[in-house]
Structure formats: structure tokens, C-alpha cells
Amino acid sequence: QVQLVESGGGLVQAGGSLRLSCAASGRTFSSLAMGWFRQAPGKEREFVAGISWTATNTLYQDSVKGRFTISRDNAKNTVFLQMNNLEPEDTAVYYCAAGGSLRRYDFWGQGTQVTVSS
């Protein structure tokens, strides 16, 4: 079993920044790709960003490219999502995920709310 706990969400004005963190426990961090997803009320869950174990591969949703940066600290079993120039459209519950590849996620966190006011 793998437990993922997100933190860092909150309420910010458009143009502001937030840094989300996701701490993993219960299993070795080795070999796990990490990703961030989000879901707004009435909307489908969507992929935001992903990062491989070695951090040599990253993937971003087009709408966040140039604004969001995903990174990881394997020694601390933690993945981050730096979100800059936030827009109201970024408002959603953000979920941390872990899996065997950037396209396979097996474990999920409980989510953290991000609200961006206009």
C-alpha cells in the first residue's frame, strides 16, 4: 500500500502562486512515476502534470505549460507542483497520484482544494 497526502492548496487571486506538495509513505519511492490531476465541480478529472522516477521525463497539460512546474525530491519521497500566474480556470481539487509510468497511476491522494478568484 502507498499513502499520498497533498498539502499547499488554498485561496489566491488571479496571477498569484501556490506550491503543492505530496508526501508518499508505506512503500519505497523507487520506480514510481508521480503525477498531478485536478477536478472541478461538474467536470471530469484531468491530467495536469507528470514526472518520471529519474525526472528525465516530464509531461504537462497544454493549458499549464509555462506556468506550472512539477518536480520531485526522491530522498524525501515528495513531489511538488509549483503553480504560477494562476487563473480562475485553474480552480479545482488537485490530486496527487503515483504509478509505474507517466500513463499508469495506481495510487491516489485525498486531494487539496485550489481556488483562484478573479
Coordinates of C-alpha atoms in Angstrom, one line a residue:
Q1 CA 0.0 0.0 0.0
V2 CA 1.0 3.6 -0.7
Q3 CA -0.3 6.6 1.0
L4 CA -0.2 10.0 -0.6
V5 CA -1.0 13.2 1.3
E6 CA -1.3 16.5 -0.5
S7 CA -0.9 19.9 1.0
G8 CA -0.5 23.5 0.0
G9 CA -3.8 24.3 -1.5
G10 CA -5.7 27.5 -0.7
L11 CA -7.4 30.6 -2.0
V12 CA -5.5 33.0 -4.1
Q13 CA -6.2 35.9 -6.5
A14 CA -5.6 35.5 -10.3
G15 CA -2.0 36.0 -11.1
G16 CA -0.9 34.6 -7.8
S17 CA 1.1 31.4 -7.0
L18 CA 0.8 28.3 -4.9
R19 CA 3.1 25.4 -4.3
L20 CA 1.5 22.0 -3.8
S21 CA 3.3 19.2 -2.0
C22 CA 2.6 15.4 -2.0
A23 CA 4.3 13.2 0.6
A24 CA 4.4 9.4 -0.1
S25 CA 4.7 6.7 2.5
G26 CA 4.1 3.0 3.0
R27 CA 6.3 1.9 0.1
T28 CA 9.7 2.6 -1.4
F29 CA 9.6 5.6 -3.7
S30 CA 11.8 3.8 -6.1
S31 CA 10.4 3.3 -9.7
L32 CA 7.3 5.3 -9.1
A33 CA 6.2 8.0 -11.5
M34 CA 4.3 10.8 -10.0
G35 CA 1.5 13.0 -11.4
W36 CA -1.0 15.7 -10.6
F37 CA -4.6 15.7 -11.6
R38 CA -7.4 18.1 -11.0
Q39 CA -11.2 18.0 -10.9
A40 CA -13.5 21.0 -10.9
P41 CA -17.2 20.6 -9.9
G42 CA -19.2 19.1 -12.7
K43 CA -16.1 18.4 -14.7
E44 CA -14.1 15.3 -15.5
R45 CA -10.8 14.7 -13.8
E46 CA -8.0 15.8 -16.0
F47 CA -4.3 15.3 -16.1
V48 CA -2.1 18.3 -15.1
A49 CA 1.5 17.2 -15.0
G50 CA 3.6 14.1 -14.6
I51 CA 7.2 13.2 -13.8
S52 CA 9.2 10.0 -14.1
W53 CA 11.3 8.4 -11.3
T54 CA 14.5 9.8 -12.7
A55 CA 12.9 13.2 -13.5
T56 CA 14.3 12.9 -17.1
N57 CA 10.7 12.9 -18.4
T58 CA 8.0 15.4 -17.6
L59 CA 4.6 15.9 -19.2
Y60 CA 2.2 18.9 -18.9
Q61 CA -1.3 19.7 -20.0
D62 CA -1.1 22.4 -22.6
S63 CA -3.1 24.9 -20.6
V64 CA -0.5 24.9 -17.8
K65 CA 2.7 24.8 -19.8
G66 CA 5.0 27.7 -18.9
R67 CA 3.0 28.3 -15.7
F68 CA 3.3 25.1 -13.7
T69 CA 6.4 23.1 -12.9
I70 CA 6.4 19.6 -11.5
S71 CA 9.5 18.4 -9.5
R72 CA 10.4 15.7 -7.0
D73 CA 12.7 15.0 -4.1
N74 CA 13.2 11.3 -4.0
A75 CA 15.2 11.4 -0.8
K76 CA 12.2 12.9 0.9
N77 CA 9.6 10.9 -1.0
T78 CA 7.9 14.1 -2.1
V79 CA 6.6 15.6 -5.3
F80 CA 5.8 19.2 -5.9
L81 CA 3.7 21.3 -8.2
Q82 CA 4.7 25.0 -8.4
M83 CA 1.8 26.9 -9.9
N84 CA 2.4 30.5 -11.1
N85 CA 0.2 33.0 -12.8
L86 CA -2.9 31.2 -11.6
E87 CA -6.1 31.7 -13.5
P88 CA -9.7 31.2 -12.3
E89 CA -9.9 28.3 -14.7
D90 CA -7.3 26.5 -12.5
T91 CA -9.8 26.3 -9.7
A92 CA -10.2 22.6 -8.8
V93 CA -9.4 19.9 -6.3
Y94 CA -5.9 18.8 -7.1
Y95 CA -4.9 15.1 -6.6
C96 CA -1.5 13.6 -6.3
A97 CA -1.0 10.2 -8.0
A98 CA 1.7 7.6 -8.2
G99 CA 2.2 4.7 -10.6
G100 CA 4.5 2.7 -12.8
S101 CA 4.7 5.2 -15.6
L102 CA 3.5 8.6 -16.7
R103 CA 0.4 6.9 -18.1
R104 CA -0.3 4.4 -15.4
Y105 CA -1.3 5.6 -11.9
D106 CA -2.3 3.2 -9.2
F107 CA -2.3 5.3 -6.0
W108 CA -4.1 8.5 -5.2
G109 CA -4.2 11.1 -2.6
Q110 CA -7.2 12.7 -1.0
G111 CA -6.9 16.0 -2.8
T112 CA -6.3 19.6 -1.9
Q113 CA -8.6 22.5 -2.9
V114 CA -7.2 25.3 -5.1
T115 CA -9.4 28.3 -5.6
V116 CA -8.4 31.2 -7.8
S117 CA -10.5 34.4 -7.6
S118 CA -10.9 36.7 -10.5

